[in-house]
Coordinates of C-alpha atoms in Angstrom, one line a residue:
X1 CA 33.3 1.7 18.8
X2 CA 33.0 4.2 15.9
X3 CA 35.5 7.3 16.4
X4 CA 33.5 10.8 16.0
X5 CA 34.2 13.0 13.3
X6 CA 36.5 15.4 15.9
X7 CA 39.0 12.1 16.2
X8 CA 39.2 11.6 12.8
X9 CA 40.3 15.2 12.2
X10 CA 43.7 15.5 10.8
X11 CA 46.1 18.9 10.7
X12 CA 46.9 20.1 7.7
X13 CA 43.9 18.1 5.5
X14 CA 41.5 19.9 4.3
X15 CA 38.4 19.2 2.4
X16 CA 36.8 22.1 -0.4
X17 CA 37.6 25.2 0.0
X18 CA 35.0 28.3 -1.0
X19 CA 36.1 30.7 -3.8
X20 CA 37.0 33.8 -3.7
X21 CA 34.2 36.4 -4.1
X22 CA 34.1 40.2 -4.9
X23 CA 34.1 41.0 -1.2
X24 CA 37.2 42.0 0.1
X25 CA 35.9 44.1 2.8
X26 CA 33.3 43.4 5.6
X27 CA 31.9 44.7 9.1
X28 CA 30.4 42.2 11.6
X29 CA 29.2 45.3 13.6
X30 CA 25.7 44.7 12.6
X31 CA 25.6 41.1 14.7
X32 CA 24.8 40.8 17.8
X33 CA 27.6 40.4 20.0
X34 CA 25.5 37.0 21.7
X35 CA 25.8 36.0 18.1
X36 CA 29.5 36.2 17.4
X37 CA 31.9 33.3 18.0
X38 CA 34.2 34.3 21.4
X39 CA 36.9 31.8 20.0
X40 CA 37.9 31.5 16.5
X41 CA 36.4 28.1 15.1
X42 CA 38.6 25.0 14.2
X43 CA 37.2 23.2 11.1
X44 CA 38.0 19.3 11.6
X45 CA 40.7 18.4 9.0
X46 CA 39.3 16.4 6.7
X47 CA 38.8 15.7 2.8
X48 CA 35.7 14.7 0.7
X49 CA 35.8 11.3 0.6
X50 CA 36.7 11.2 4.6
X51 CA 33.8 13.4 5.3
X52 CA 31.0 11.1 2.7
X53 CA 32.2 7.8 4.6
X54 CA 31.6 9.1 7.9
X55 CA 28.2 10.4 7.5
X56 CA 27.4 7.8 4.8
X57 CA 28.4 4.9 7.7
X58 CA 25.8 6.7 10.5
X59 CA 23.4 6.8 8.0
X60 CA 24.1 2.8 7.2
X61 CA 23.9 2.4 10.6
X62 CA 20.5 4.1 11.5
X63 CA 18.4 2.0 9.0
X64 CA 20.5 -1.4 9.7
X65 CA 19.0 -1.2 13.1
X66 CA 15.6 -0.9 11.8
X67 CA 15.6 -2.9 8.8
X68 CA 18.1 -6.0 9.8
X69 CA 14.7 -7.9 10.9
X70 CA 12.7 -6.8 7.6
X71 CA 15.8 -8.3 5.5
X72 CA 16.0 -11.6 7.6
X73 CA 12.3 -12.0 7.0
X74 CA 12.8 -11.2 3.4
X75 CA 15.4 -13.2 3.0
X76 CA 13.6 -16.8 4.5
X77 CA 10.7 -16.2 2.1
X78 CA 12.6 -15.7 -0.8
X79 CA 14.2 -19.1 0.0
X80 CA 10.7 -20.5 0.4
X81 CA 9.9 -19.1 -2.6
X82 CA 12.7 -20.7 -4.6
X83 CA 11.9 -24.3 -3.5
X84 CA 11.9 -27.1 -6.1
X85 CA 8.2 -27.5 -5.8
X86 CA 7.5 -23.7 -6.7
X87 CA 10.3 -23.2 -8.9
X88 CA 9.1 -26.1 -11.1
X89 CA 5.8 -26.0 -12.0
X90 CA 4.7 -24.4 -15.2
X91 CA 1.4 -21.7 -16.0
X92 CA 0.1 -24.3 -18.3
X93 CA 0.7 -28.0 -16.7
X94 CA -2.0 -30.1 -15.8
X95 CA -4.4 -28.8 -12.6
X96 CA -3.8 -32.7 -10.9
X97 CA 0.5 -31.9 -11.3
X98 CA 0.1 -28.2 -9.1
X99 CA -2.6 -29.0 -6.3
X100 CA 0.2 -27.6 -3.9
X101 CA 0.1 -24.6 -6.1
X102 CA -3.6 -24.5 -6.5
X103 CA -3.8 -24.9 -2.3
X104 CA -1.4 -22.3 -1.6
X105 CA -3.5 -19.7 -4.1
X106 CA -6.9 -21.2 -2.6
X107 CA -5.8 -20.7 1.0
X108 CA -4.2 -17.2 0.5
X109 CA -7.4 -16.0 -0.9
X110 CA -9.5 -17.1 2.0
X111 CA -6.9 -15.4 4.4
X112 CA -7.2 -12.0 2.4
X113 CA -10.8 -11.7 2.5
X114 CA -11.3 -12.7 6.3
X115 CA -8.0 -9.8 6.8
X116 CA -10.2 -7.3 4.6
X117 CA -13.4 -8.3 5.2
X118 CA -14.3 -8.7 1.4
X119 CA -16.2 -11.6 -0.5
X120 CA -13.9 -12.7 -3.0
X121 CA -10.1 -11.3 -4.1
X122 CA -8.6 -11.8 -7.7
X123 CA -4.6 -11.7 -7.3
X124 CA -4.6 -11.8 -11.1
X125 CA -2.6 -8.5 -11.4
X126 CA 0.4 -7.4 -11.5
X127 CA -0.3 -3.4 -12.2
X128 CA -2.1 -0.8 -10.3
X129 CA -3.4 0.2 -13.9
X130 CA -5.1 -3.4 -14.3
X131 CA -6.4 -3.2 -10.5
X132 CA -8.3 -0.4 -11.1
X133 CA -9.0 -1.3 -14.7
X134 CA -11.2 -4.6 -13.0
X135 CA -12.6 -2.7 -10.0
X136 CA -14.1 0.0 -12.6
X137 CA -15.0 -2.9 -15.3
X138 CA -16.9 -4.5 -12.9
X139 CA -18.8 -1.4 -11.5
X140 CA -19.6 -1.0 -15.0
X141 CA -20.8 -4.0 -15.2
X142 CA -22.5 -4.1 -12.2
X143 CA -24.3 -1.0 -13.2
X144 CA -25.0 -2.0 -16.8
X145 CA -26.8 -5.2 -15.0
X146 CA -29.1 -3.1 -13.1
X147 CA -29.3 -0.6 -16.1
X148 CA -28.3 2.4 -14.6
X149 CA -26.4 4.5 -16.8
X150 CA -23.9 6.1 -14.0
X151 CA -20.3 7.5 -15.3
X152 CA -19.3 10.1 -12.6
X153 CA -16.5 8.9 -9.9
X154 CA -15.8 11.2 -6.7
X155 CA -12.1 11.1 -6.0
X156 CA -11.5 12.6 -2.9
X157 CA -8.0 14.5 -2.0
X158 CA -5.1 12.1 -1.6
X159 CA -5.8 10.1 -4.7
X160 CA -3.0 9.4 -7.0
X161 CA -3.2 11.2 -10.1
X162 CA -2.4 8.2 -11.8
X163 CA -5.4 7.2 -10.9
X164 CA -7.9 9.6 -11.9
X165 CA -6.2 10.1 -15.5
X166 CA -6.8 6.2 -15.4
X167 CA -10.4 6.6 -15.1
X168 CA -10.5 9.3 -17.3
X169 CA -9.3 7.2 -20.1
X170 CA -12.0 4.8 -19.4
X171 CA -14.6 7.1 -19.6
X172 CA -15.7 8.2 -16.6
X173 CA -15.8 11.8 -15.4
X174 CA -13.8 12.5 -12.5
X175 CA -15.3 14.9 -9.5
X176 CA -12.3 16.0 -6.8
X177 CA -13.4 16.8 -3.6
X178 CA -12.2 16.7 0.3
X179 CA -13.1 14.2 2.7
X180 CA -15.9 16.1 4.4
X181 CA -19.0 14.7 4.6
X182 CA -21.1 17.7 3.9
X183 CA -19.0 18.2 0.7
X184 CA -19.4 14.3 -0.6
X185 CA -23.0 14.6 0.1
X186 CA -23.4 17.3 -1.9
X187 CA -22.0 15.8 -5.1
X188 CA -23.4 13.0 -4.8
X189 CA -26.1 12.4 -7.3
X190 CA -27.7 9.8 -9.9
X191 CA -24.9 9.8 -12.4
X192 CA -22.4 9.0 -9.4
X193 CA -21.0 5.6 -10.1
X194 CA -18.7 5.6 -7.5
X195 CA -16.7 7.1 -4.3
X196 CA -13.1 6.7 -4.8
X197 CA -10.5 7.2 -1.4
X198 CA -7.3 6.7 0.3
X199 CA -7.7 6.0 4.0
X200 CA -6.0 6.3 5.9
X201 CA -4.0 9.0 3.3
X202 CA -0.2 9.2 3.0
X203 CA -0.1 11.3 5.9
X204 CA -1.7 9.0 7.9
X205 CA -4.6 11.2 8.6
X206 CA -8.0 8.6 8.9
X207 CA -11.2 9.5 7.8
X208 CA -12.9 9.3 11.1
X209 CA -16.4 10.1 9.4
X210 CA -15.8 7.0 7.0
X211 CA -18.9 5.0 8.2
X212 CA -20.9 7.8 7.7
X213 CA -19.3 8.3 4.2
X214 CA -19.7 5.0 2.8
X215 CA -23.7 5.1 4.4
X216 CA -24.2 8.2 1.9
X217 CA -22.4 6.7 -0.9
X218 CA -24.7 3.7 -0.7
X219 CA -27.9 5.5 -0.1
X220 CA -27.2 6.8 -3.2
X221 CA -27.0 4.1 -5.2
X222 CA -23.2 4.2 -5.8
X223 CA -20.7 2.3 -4.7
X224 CA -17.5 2.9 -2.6
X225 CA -13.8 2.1 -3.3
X226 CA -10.6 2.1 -1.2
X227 CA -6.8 2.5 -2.2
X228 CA -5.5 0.2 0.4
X229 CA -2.2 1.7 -0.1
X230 CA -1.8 2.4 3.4
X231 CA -4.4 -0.4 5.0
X232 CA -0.8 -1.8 6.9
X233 CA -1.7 0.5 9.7
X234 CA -5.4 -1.2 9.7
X235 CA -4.6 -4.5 9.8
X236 CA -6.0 -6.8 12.4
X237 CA -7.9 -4.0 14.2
X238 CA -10.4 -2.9 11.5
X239 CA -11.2 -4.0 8.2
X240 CA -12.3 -2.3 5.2
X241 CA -15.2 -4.4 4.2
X242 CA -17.1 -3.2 7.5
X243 CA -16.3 0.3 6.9
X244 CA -18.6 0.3 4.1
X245 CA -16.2 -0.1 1.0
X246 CA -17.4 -2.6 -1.9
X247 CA -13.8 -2.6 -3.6
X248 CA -10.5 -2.3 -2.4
X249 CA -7.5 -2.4 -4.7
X250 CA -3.9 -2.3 -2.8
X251 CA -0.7 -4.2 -3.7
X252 CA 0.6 -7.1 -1.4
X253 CA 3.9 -5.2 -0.8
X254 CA 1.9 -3.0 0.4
X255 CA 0.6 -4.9 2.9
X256 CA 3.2 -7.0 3.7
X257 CA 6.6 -6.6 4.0
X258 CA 7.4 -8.5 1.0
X259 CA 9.8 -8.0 -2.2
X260 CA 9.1 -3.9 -3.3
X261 CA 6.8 -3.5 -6.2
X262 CA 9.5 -2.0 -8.1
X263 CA 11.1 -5.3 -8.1
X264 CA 9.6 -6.9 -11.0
X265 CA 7.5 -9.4 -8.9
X266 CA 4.4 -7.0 -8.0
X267 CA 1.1 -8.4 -7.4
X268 CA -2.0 -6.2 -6.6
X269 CA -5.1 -7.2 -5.7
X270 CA -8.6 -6.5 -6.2
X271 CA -11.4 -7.6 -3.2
X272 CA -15.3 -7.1 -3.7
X273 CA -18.5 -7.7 -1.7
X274 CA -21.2 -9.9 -2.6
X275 CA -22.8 -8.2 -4.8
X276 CA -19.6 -7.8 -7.5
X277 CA -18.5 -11.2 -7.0
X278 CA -20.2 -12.5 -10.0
X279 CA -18.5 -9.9 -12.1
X280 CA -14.3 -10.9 -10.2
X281 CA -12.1 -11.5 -13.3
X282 CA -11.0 -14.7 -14.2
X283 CA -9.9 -17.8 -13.5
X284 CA -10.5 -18.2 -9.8
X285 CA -9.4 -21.7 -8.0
X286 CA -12.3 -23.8 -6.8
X287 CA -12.7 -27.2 -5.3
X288 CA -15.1 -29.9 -7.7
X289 CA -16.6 -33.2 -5.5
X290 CA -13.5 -35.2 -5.3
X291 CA -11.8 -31.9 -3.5
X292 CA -9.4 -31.1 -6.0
X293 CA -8.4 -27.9 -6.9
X294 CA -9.1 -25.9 -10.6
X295 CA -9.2 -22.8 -12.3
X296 CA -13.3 -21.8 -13.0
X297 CA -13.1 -20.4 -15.9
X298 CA -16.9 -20.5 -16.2
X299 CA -17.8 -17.3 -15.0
X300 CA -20.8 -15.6 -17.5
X301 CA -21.0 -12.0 -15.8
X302 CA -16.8 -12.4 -14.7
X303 CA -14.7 -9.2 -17.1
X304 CA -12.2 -11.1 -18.0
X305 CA -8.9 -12.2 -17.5
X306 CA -6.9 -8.9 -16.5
X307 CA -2.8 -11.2 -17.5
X308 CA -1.8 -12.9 -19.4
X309 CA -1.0 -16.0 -17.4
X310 CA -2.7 -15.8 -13.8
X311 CA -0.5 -13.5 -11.8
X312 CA 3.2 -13.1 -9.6
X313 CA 3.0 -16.4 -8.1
X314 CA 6.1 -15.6 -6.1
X315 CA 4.6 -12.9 -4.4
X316 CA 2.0 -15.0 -3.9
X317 CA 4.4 -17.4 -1.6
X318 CA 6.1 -14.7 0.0
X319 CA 2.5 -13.2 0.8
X320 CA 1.2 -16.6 2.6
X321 CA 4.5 -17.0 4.5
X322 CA 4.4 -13.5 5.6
X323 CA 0.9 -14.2 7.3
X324 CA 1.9 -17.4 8.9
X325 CA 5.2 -16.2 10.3
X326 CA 3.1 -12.9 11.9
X327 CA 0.6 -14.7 13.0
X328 CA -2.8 -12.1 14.2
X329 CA -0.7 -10.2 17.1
X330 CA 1.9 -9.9 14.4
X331 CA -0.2 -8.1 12.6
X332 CA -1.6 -5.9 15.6
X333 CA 1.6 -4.8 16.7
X334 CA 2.3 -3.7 13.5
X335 CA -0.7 -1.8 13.1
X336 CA 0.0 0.1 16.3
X337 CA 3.4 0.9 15.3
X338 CA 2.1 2.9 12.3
X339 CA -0.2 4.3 14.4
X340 CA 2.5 5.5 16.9
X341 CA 4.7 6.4 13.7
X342 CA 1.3 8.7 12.5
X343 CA 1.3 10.4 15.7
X344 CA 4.8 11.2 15.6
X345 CA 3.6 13.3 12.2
X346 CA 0.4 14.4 13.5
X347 CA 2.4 16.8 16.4
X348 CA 4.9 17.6 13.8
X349 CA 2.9 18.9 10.8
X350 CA -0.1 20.1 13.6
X351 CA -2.8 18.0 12.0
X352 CA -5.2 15.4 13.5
X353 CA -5.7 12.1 13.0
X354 CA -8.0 9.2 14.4
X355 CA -8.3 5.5 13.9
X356 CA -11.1 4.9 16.2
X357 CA -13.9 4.2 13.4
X358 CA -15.0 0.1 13.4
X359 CA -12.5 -1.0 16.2
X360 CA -15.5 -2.3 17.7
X361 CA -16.0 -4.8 15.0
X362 CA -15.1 -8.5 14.8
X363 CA -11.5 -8.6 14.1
X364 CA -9.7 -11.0 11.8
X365 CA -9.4 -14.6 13.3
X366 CA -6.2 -15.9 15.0

């Protein structure tokens, strides 16, 4: 067992001492005598480096007993990711030498959209810049189809700035605004291309008016898109395709707890509804007659190809594992841990938060 600081304490060591100032005279008749110390107080006799072990151990201490689980997990899928059969295969190879490949992507996609509740996810970036780049491309698009000249995007509060600069420099005009209702309603309009929110926000507040928000978004002809930064605490009890939301751009770490995005293996992805699946970048893997797996690169309406090669297909391993070693009840428990870890922060910071909006939905399969 660990010795306290008090049993470390040696006589005659001491640590830093203060200097000396210009006061050489002082009255503590002005403090309370409940205030003052009865006994004279007995520093622990210790230096520096004595002093930054000790706290530095607790504080190795308190996150090895929360993360020892999160590393073991990290560290089976990054062997799984480093098998011969992954490690081997190359971008450009033949489609009939990578079926495993082409399977794992194929399967991973169907898993994210029944998880999201989407029609069709592009893993093809690696960038939050080229997620959002697609999502707005194919809004564009979509628009440009239906000719409707629209270029205004709401961004409600929470919003990385990042983000809004991003559509800026794409040229679309930027609106901020809360998450009220009444406030959303009244900036919608004609030119509005587009809601863009974080939900639930980095506080872990929840738009609990979000159905009705995404119901006035599309009533007004625009569309509605999520920063599934935080969609962890969502998983397996709602989804954000039956909230309303036609996009949803969030990066697998994100998600799941795989390698960080800082790492230099990120992956982002990008899910759409029907209606913008004709416009998903390119390639996306198919199945011909004889059930074997390609890229389609035939795709008239698609934006484009957002990489140069097709992705991080290392996250992309990690990402599948992660979903079959959670399992669905993984991914419930987990939810309701961030729910519990919100709460914590609602009573602390006094604000309010609800995740009650389309739990009575069909949840993700088993």
């Amino acid at each position: 067992m660990s010795k306290l600081i008090s049993q470390l304490s040696q006589t005659g060591r001491y640590g830093y001492t203060l200097p000396q100032t210009a006061i050489d005279e002082y009255s503590t008749d002005s403090i309370f005598d409940n205030l003052k110390r009865s006994k004279p107080y007995h520093a622990c006799g210790l230096n520096e480096y004595d002093v930054y072990e000790y706290f530095n151990s607790l504080d190795l201490k308190g996150e090895n007993s929360i993360t020892n689980g999160a590393d073991y997990t990290l560290s089976i899928l990054d062997d799984i990711s480093k098998l011969d059969g992954f490690t081997g295969i190359h971008p450009y190879q033949l489609a009939d030498a990578g079926q495993g490949a082409f399977e794992l992507l194929f399967t991973l996609r169907h898993m994210l959209c029944d998880m999201l509740g989407v029609d069709m996810i592009s893993l093809g970036q690696v960038t939050p810049k080229q997620s959002l780049m697609s999502i707005m491309l194919m809004i564009k698009s979509y628009f440009a189809s239906k000719k409707e000249p629209r270029n205004k995007v709401i961004a409600v509060d929470g919003v990385c700035p990042f983000a809004v600069k991003t559509l800026e420099s794409m040229g679309f005009e930027t609106v901020s605004s809360t998450c009220s209702l009444d406030e959303i309603k009244h900036l919608l309009s004609s030119d509005v291309a587009a809601l863009f929110i974080r939900t639930p926000d980095d506080t872990g507040v929840f738009a609990s008016d979000i159905l009705k928000i995404t119901q006035a978004v599309h009533d007004a002809g625009a569309l509605c898109v999520l920063d599934g930064k935080n969609q962890k605490s969502l998983s397996g009890i709602s989804r954000p395709g039956e909230m309303g939301f036609d996009c949803i751009m969030m990066a697998l770490c994100d998600l799941f707890d795989i390698a960080d995005k800082f790492a230099g293996d990120a992956s982002y992805l990008v899910g759409v509804k029907a209606d913008l699946v004709d416009f998903v970048p390119v390639p996306m893997v198919e199945i011909d007659d004889l059930e074997q797996h390609y890229f389609d690169y035939d795709r008239e309406l698609s934006v484009g190809k957002p990489n140069e090669f097709y992705g991080n297909f290392t996250s992309w391993i990690k990402a599948l594992g992660f979903i079959l070693s959670q399992g669905y009840e993984g991914f419930v428990n987990n939810a309701k841990a961030c729910k519990l870890n919100s709460e914590y922060a609602k009573l602390k910071n006094g604000t309010t938060s609800t995740v009650n909006a389309c739990v009575d939905k069909r949840r993700i399969d088993e």
